[in-house]
Coordinates of C-alpha atoms and ligand atoms in Angstrom, one line a residue:
M1 CA 0.0 0.0 0.0
S2 CA 1.4 3.5 -0.9
L3 CA 2.7 5.8 1.8
H4 CA 0.1 8.3 0.8
T5 CA -2.9 5.9 1.3
S6 CA -5.4 7.8 3.4
A7 CA -6.6 6.4 6.8
I8 CA -10.1 5.8 5.3
E9 CA -8.7 3.8 2.4
R10 CA -6.4 1.8 4.7
L11 CA -8.8 1.1 7.5
C12 CA -12.4 1.0 6.1
L13 CA -14.2 -2.0 5.0
R14 CA -16.6 -1.1 2.1
D15 CA -20.3 -2.0 1.6
I16 CA -20.7 -3.9 4.8
P17 CA -24.0 -4.7 6.5
L18 CA -24.2 -3.0 9.8
S19 CA -26.4 -5.9 11.0
S20 CA -23.1 -7.8 11.7
Y21 CA -22.0 -5.1 14.1
S22 CA -25.1 -4.9 16.3
T23 CA -26.5 -7.6 18.6
Y24 CA -29.9 -6.7 17.1
G25 CA -28.7 -8.1 13.8
I26 CA -30.4 -5.1 12.2
G27 CA -28.8 -2.4 9.9
G28 CA -28.4 -1.9 6.1
A29 CA -25.1 -1.8 4.2
A30 CA -22.8 1.0 5.1
N31 CA -20.3 2.4 2.6
Y32 CA -17.5 2.7 5.2
V33 CA -17.0 0.6 8.4
A34 CA -13.7 0.9 10.4
L35 CA -12.4 -1.1 13.3
P36 CA -9.2 0.7 14.4
E37 CA -7.0 -1.3 16.8
T38 CA -4.9 1.6 18.1
V39 CA -5.6 5.2 19.2
E40 CA -3.2 6.3 16.5
D41 CA -5.4 4.7 13.8
L42 CA -8.5 6.1 15.4
T43 CA -7.2 9.7 15.4
A44 CA -5.9 9.2 11.8
L45 CA -9.5 8.3 10.8
Y46 CA -11.0 11.4 12.5
Q47 CA -8.4 13.6 10.8
D48 CA -9.1 12.0 7.4
C49 CA -12.9 12.3 7.9
Q50 CA -12.4 15.9 8.9
T51 CA -10.3 16.7 5.8
K52 CA -12.8 15.0 3.5
G53 CA -15.8 16.5 5.2
L54 CA -17.3 13.0 6.0
P55 CA -19.5 12.6 9.1
W56 CA -18.7 9.6 11.4
Y57 CA -20.5 7.6 14.0
N58 CA -18.6 5.9 16.9
F59 CA -19.9 2.8 18.6
G60 CA -18.6 -0.3 20.4
M61 CA -20.2 -3.8 20.2
G62 CA -23.6 -2.5 19.1
S63 CA -25.4 -4.0 22.0
N64 CA -27.4 -0.9 22.7
I65 CA -27.8 0.5 19.2
L66 CA -30.6 0.3 16.6
F67 CA -28.9 0.9 13.2
P68 CA -31.0 2.2 10.3
D69 CA -32.2 0.0 7.5
H70 CA -30.7 2.5 5.1
P71 CA -27.5 4.1 6.5
E72 CA -26.3 7.5 5.1
R73 CA -23.9 6.7 2.3
D74 CA -21.3 9.3 3.4
R75 CA -21.1 8.3 7.0
V76 CA -18.0 6.5 8.4
F77 CA -19.1 4.0 11.1
I78 CA -16.3 3.5 13.5
S79 CA -16.5 0.6 16.0
L80 CA -13.9 0.7 18.8
K81 CA -14.5 -3.0 19.7
R82 CA -11.0 -4.0 18.5
L83 CA -9.3 -1.3 20.7
T84 CA -8.6 -3.9 23.4
E85 CA -5.5 -3.3 25.4
L86 CA -5.1 -4.4 29.0
R87 CA -2.1 -3.0 30.8
A88 CA -0.9 -3.4 34.4
E89 CA 0.6 -0.1 35.3
N90 CA 1.8 1.1 38.8
G91 CA -0.2 -1.7 40.4
K92 CA -3.4 -0.7 38.6
W93 CA -5.2 -1.8 35.5
F94 CA -5.5 0.3 32.4
V95 CA -8.3 -1.0 30.1
S96 CA -9.0 0.2 26.5
A97 CA -12.5 1.2 25.4
G98 CA -13.1 -1.8 23.2
T99 CA -12.5 -4.4 25.9
P100 CA -15.7 -6.3 26.7
M101 CA -17.1 -5.4 30.1
S102 CA -17.6 -9.1 30.8
M103 CA -13.8 -9.7 30.5
L104 CA -13.5 -7.6 33.7
S105 CA -15.4 -10.3 35.6
L106 CA -12.7 -12.8 34.6
M107 CA -10.0 -10.3 35.7
G108 CA -11.7 -10.3 39.1
L109 CA -12.1 -14.0 39.2
S110 CA -8.5 -14.7 38.3
G111 CA -7.3 -12.1 40.8
G112 CA -9.5 -13.3 43.7
S113 CA -11.7 -10.2 43.9
D114 CA -15.5 -10.1 43.8
Q115 CA -15.6 -6.3 42.8
L116 CA -16.0 -7.1 39.1
D117 CA -18.5 -10.0 39.3
F118 CA -21.4 -7.8 38.2
T119 CA -19.9 -7.3 34.7
F120 CA -20.1 -11.0 33.9
L121 CA -22.3 -11.5 30.8
L122 CA -23.0 -7.8 30.6
P123 CA -22.9 -7.3 26.8
G124 CA -20.8 -4.4 25.3
C125 CA -17.5 -2.7 25.6
L126 CA -16.0 -0.7 28.5
G127 CA -16.1 2.6 26.5
A128 CA -19.9 2.4 26.0
G129 CA -20.3 1.0 29.6
I130 CA -18.7 4.2 30.9
Y131 CA -20.7 6.4 28.5
M132 CA -24.0 4.7 29.5
N133 CA -22.8 4.0 33.1
A134 CA -24.0 0.4 32.6
K135 CA -25.2 -1.4 35.6
Y136 CA -26.3 -4.8 37.0
N137 CA -28.4 -4.9 40.1
H138 CA -26.9 -2.3 42.5
R139 CA -23.5 -2.2 40.9
Q140 CA -22.6 0.4 38.2
I141 CA -19.5 0.7 36.0
C142 CA -18.7 4.1 37.7
D143 CA -18.0 2.1 41.0
I144 CA -14.8 0.6 39.5
I145 CA -13.4 3.5 37.4
D146 CA -10.6 5.7 38.6
T147 CA -9.7 7.9 35.6
V148 CA -11.2 8.0 32.1
Y149 CA -9.1 8.8 29.0
Y150 CA -11.0 10.5 26.1
I151 CA -10.6 12.4 22.8
D152 CA -12.4 15.7 22.5
L153 CA -13.8 15.6 19.0
S154 CA -14.5 19.3 19.0
S155 CA -10.8 20.1 19.1
S156 CA -9.1 19.3 15.8
S157 CA -5.9 18.1 17.4
F158 CA -7.7 15.0 18.7
I159 CA -5.2 14.5 21.6
V160 CA -6.0 12.2 24.5
Q161 CA -7.1 13.9 27.7
S162 CA -8.0 12.5 31.1
I163 CA -10.8 13.2 33.7
P164 CA -11.1 11.7 37.2
A165 CA -14.2 9.5 37.7
G166 CA -15.4 11.9 40.4
E167 CA -15.8 14.6 37.7
C168 CA -17.7 12.4 35.2
D169 CA -21.3 13.3 36.6
F170 CA -22.2 9.6 36.8
A171 CA -25.8 8.9 37.8
Y172 CA -28.4 6.2 36.8
K173 CA -27.5 5.5 33.1
Q174 CA -25.9 8.9 32.9
S175 CA -22.4 10.4 32.4
I176 CA -20.8 13.6 31.3
F177 CA -19.9 11.8 28.0
Q178 CA -23.5 12.0 26.9
H179 CA -23.3 15.8 26.9
H180 CA -20.0 16.4 25.1
P181 CA -18.5 15.1 21.8
W182 CA -15.9 13.1 23.9
I183 CA -14.9 9.6 22.8
I184 CA -13.6 7.4 25.5
V185 CA -10.5 5.5 24.6
G186 CA -9.8 3.8 27.9
A187 CA -9.8 4.0 31.7
D188 CA -7.7 3.2 34.8
L189 CA -9.6 0.9 37.1
K190 CA -9.7 1.2 40.9
I191 CA -9.0 -2.5 41.0
P192 CA -5.4 -3.4 42.0
V193 CA -3.3 -5.8 39.9
H194 CA -3.2 -9.1 41.8
S195 CA -0.3 -11.2 40.5
E196 CA 1.9 -12.1 37.5
E197 CA -0.3 -15.1 36.8
Q198 CA -3.3 -12.8 36.6
I199 CA -1.5 -10.5 34.1
Q200 CA -0.5 -13.4 32.0
Y201 CA -4.0 -14.8 32.0
M202 CA -5.6 -11.5 31.0
S203 CA -3.1 -10.9 28.2
S204 CA -4.0 -14.3 26.7
L205 CA -7.7 -13.6 26.9
V206 CA -7.5 -10.5 24.6
P207 CA -6.3 -12.3 21.4
A208 CA -8.7 -15.2 22.1
W209 CA -11.6 -12.8 22.3
K210 CA -10.5 -11.0 19.1
E211 CA -10.2 -14.3 17.3
R212 CA -13.2 -16.3 18.6
G213 CA -15.7 -13.9 20.3
S214 CA -15.8 -10.4 18.9
H215 CA -17.1 -10.9 15.4
P216 CA -19.9 -10.7 14.5
S217 CA -21.6 -8.8 17.4
S218 CA -23.7 -11.8 18.3
L219 CA -25.2 -12.6 21.7
P220 CA -24.8 -16.5 21.4
H221 CA -21.1 -16.0 20.4
F222 CA -20.6 -13.6 23.4
F223 CA -22.4 -16.0 25.8
S224 CA -20.5 -19.1 24.7
F225 CA -17.1 -17.4 24.8
F226 CA -17.5 -16.2 28.4
L227 CA -19.2 -19.3 29.6
G228 CA -16.4 -21.3 28.0
E229 CA -13.8 -19.2 29.8
V230 CA -15.5 -19.7 33.2
H231 CA -15.5 -23.5 32.6
A232 CA -11.8 -23.3 31.6
L233 CA -10.9 -21.5 34.8
A234 CA -12.9 -24.0 36.8
G235 CA -10.8 -26.7 35.2
K236 CA -7.7 -24.9 36.7
G237 CA -9.3 -24.9 40.1
I238 CA -10.7 -21.3 40.0
E239 CA -14.4 -21.8 40.6
A240 CA -16.9 -19.0 39.7
P241 CA -18.6 -17.6 42.8
Q242 CA -22.3 -17.9 43.5
S243 CA -22.9 -14.3 42.3
M244 CA -21.7 -15.2 38.8
L245 CA -23.7 -18.5 38.8
D246 CA -26.8 -16.4 39.7
I247 CA -26.1 -14.1 36.7
I248 CA -26.0 -17.1 34.4
K249 CA -29.3 -18.3 35.9
Y250 CA -30.9 -14.8 35.6
R251 CA -29.8 -14.0 32.1
T252 CA -30.6 -17.5 30.7
S253 CA -34.0 -17.6 32.4
K254 CA -34.8 -14.2 30.7
K255 CA -33.6 -15.7 27.4
H256 CA -31.1 -12.8 27.0
F257 CA -28.9 -14.7 24.5
D258 CA -31.5 -16.7 22.6
Y259 CA -32.6 -14.0 20.1
P260 CA -31.0 -10.9 18.7
S261 CA -31.8 -7.9 20.9
C262 CA -30.3 -4.8 22.5
G263 CA -31.4 -5.6 26.0
S264 CA -33.8 -3.2 27.8
V265 CA -35.4 -0.8 25.3
F266 CA -36.5 1.9 27.8
K267 CA -34.8 3.3 31.0
N268 CA -36.8 2.6 34.2
N269 CA -38.6 5.6 35.6
Y270 CA -37.5 5.6 39.2
D271 CA -39.9 8.5 40.1
Y272 CA -42.8 6.2 39.1
G273 CA -41.2 3.3 41.0
V274 CA -42.3 0.3 38.9
A275 CA -40.0 -1.2 36.3
I276 CA -41.0 -0.7 32.7
G277 CA -41.0 -4.5 32.1
S278 CA -43.7 -4.9 34.8
L279 CA -45.8 -2.0 33.3
V280 CA -45.6 -3.7 29.9
E281 CA -46.7 -6.9 31.6
Q282 CA -49.7 -5.2 33.3
L283 CA -50.7 -3.8 29.9
H284 CA -50.7 -7.4 28.5
L285 CA -48.3 -6.3 25.7
K286 CA -45.8 -9.1 26.1
G287 CA -45.7 -11.3 23.0
T288 CA -47.1 -8.5 20.7
E289 CA -45.6 -8.9 17.2
H290 CA -45.0 -6.5 14.3
G291 CA -43.1 -7.5 11.2
G292 CA -40.2 -9.6 12.3
A293 CA -40.1 -8.1 15.9
I294 CA -41.8 -9.2 19.1
I295 CA -42.1 -7.8 22.6
S296 CA -40.3 -10.5 24.6
P297 CA -42.7 -13.0 26.2
H298 CA -40.0 -13.3 29.0
H299 CA -39.1 -9.7 29.7
G300 CA -41.5 -6.8 28.9
N301 CA -38.8 -4.3 28.4
M302 CA -37.1 -6.2 25.6
I303 CA -38.1 -6.2 22.0
L304 CA -36.6 -9.1 20.1
N305 CA -35.6 -9.5 16.4
Q306 CA -37.3 -12.9 16.0
N307 CA -37.4 -13.1 12.2
H308 CA -35.4 -10.6 10.0
A309 CA -36.9 -7.6 11.7
K310 CA -36.3 -4.1 10.3
A311 CA -35.4 -1.1 12.4
S312 CA -38.9 0.2 11.6
D313 CA -40.5 -2.9 13.2
I314 CA -38.6 -2.3 16.4
Q315 CA -39.5 1.4 16.4
Y316 CA -43.2 0.5 15.7
L317 CA -43.3 -1.7 18.9
M318 CA -41.5 1.0 20.9
Q319 CA -44.2 3.4 19.9
V320 CA -46.9 0.9 20.9
I321 CA -45.3 0.6 24.4
T322 CA -44.8 4.4 24.7
E323 CA -48.4 5.3 23.9
A324 CA -49.8 2.5 26.1
I325 CA -47.7 3.6 29.1
D326 CA -48.5 7.3 28.6
R327 CA -52.2 6.5 28.4
K328 CA -52.4 4.2 31.4
F329 CA -49.6 5.5 33.7
G330 CA -49.2 9.1 32.6
F331 CA -45.6 9.3 31.5
V332 CA -43.6 8.9 28.4
P333 CA -40.8 6.3 28.9
E334 CA -37.3 7.4 27.9
P335 CA -35.6 5.1 25.3
E336 CA -32.4 3.4 26.6
I337 CA -31.4 2.1 23.2
V338 CA -29.7 4.6 20.9
I339 CA -31.5 5.0 17.6
V340 CA -28.9 5.9 14.9
Ligands
FAD401 C1 -29.1 -9.1 26.3 C2 -28.7 -7.8 26.8 C3 -28.7 -7.5 28.1 C4 -28.2 -6.2 28.6 N1 -28.2 -6.0 30.0 C5 -27.8 -4.9 30.4 C6 -27.7 -4.6 31.8 O1 -28.0 -5.5 32.7 N2 -27.3 -3.4 32.3 C7 -27.0 -2.4 31.4 O2 -26.6 -1.3 31.8 N3 -27.0 -2.6 30.0 C8 -27.4 -3.8 29.6 N4 -27.5 -4.0 28.2 C9 -27.1 -2.9 27.3 C10 -25.6 -2.9 26.9 O3 -25.0 -3.9 27.5 C11 -24.9 -1.6 27.5 O4 -25.6 -0.4 27.1 C12 -23.5 -1.4 26.9 O5 -22.9 -0.4 27.6 C13 -23.4 -1.2 25.4 O6 -22.1 -1.4 25.0 P1 -21.7 -1.4 23.4 O7 -20.2 -1.5 23.3 O8 -22.5 -2.5 22.8 O9 -22.2 0.0 23.0 P2 -22.9 0.4 21.6 O10 -24.3 -0.2 21.6 O11 -22.0 0.1 20.5 O12 -23.0 2.0 21.8 C14 -24.0 2.5 22.8 C15 -23.8 4.1 22.9 O13 -22.5 4.3 23.4 C16 -21.8 5.2 22.6 N5 -20.4 4.8 22.6 C17 -19.9 3.6 22.3 N6 -18.6 3.5 22.5 C18 -18.2 4.8 23.0 C19 -17.0 5.4 23.4 N7 -15.8 4.7 23.4 N8 -17.0 6.7 23.8 C20 -18.1 7.4 23.9 N9 -19.3 6.9 23.5 C21 -19.4 5.6 23.1 C22 -22.4 5.0 21.2 O14 -22.2 6.2 20.4 C23 -23.8 4.8 21.5 O15 -24.4 6.0 21.7 C24 -27.8 -5.2 27.7 C25 -27.8 -5.5 26.3 C26 -28.2 -6.7 25.9 C27 -28.2 -7.0 24.4

């Protein structure tokens, strides 16, 4: 390749269906899709897009995104899911934005800590987990973050800056990153490095994930990779704690990995005090179908792609739920999934 090849030419796949990059399995063909593996390549892409006047869209594993059936032809779709570096530095962990959150639970397991158990089988990458302040039960991603590293896309130099977790305005499914054009590239965790064995184990996991788990963005792939790793650790005498076994039980009983989905479609309204899934159940909407989509019979706040659904089918069912909740309970639920 010539020295003058642009970053877009060098790094973009062409005419690729976005459906392979979202756990919804929905999304039409994009003209440009890039999966940079280093921050240098990521910034080179931004610079090239800026020079050529092309808009871009950043995402991770696509487990909280509804891509359009007909993406804009000019847009460069940039997934950070191959930006997966884990570094032990000064006794702490630095973790790149594309690392799956679920990998952190194995970091905890291999280091004898229960602080990271809640990330087990939580789909998506750490960058988006910080952006969304992803949570499971009462534990949130912000509990384990020390410092976040990000690129401010409004400054044309695209240099990496840092912000302490205490200044990130974390709240329920909220962070400062939702209010600024800041792209997270990694974070230091509060979790101490445990041992040389733990470092070696974690550095062997990253290439295994890249090779076997990360593509396509599919929930069965994701589930079988992390379940397999837990079994492999058990074979070495490191047994998963009850908290992780409970997560397997909960997520499999709710059929989280059986059909393409993006998890909960709406944020819970804590002022109202009843989970959206329960309200949908009270409204007898579970099992409602439209096109190839269905409101999950197992979890009222999930809409599944059961048979080649289109983005418009999912949006139709979201509208059905929104109108029914507004009519009966008097509020408009806020979407959790990001509609691109
Ligand atoms: C079966 C299932 C169960 C789920 N259960 C839970 C749960 O228990 N708790 C929970 O909180 N969530 C849950 N989710 C949702 C999902 O796990 C989280 O929202 C996760 O953080 C999404 O990560 P992602 O990499 O897939 O993000 P994407 O879907 O790729 O992106 C989501 C948003 O983050 C932005 N973004 C992505 N990367 C970055 C970055 N590096 N910097 C800045 N912005 C970025 C994107 O622009 C987009 O707006 C579930 C999803 C599924 C499919």
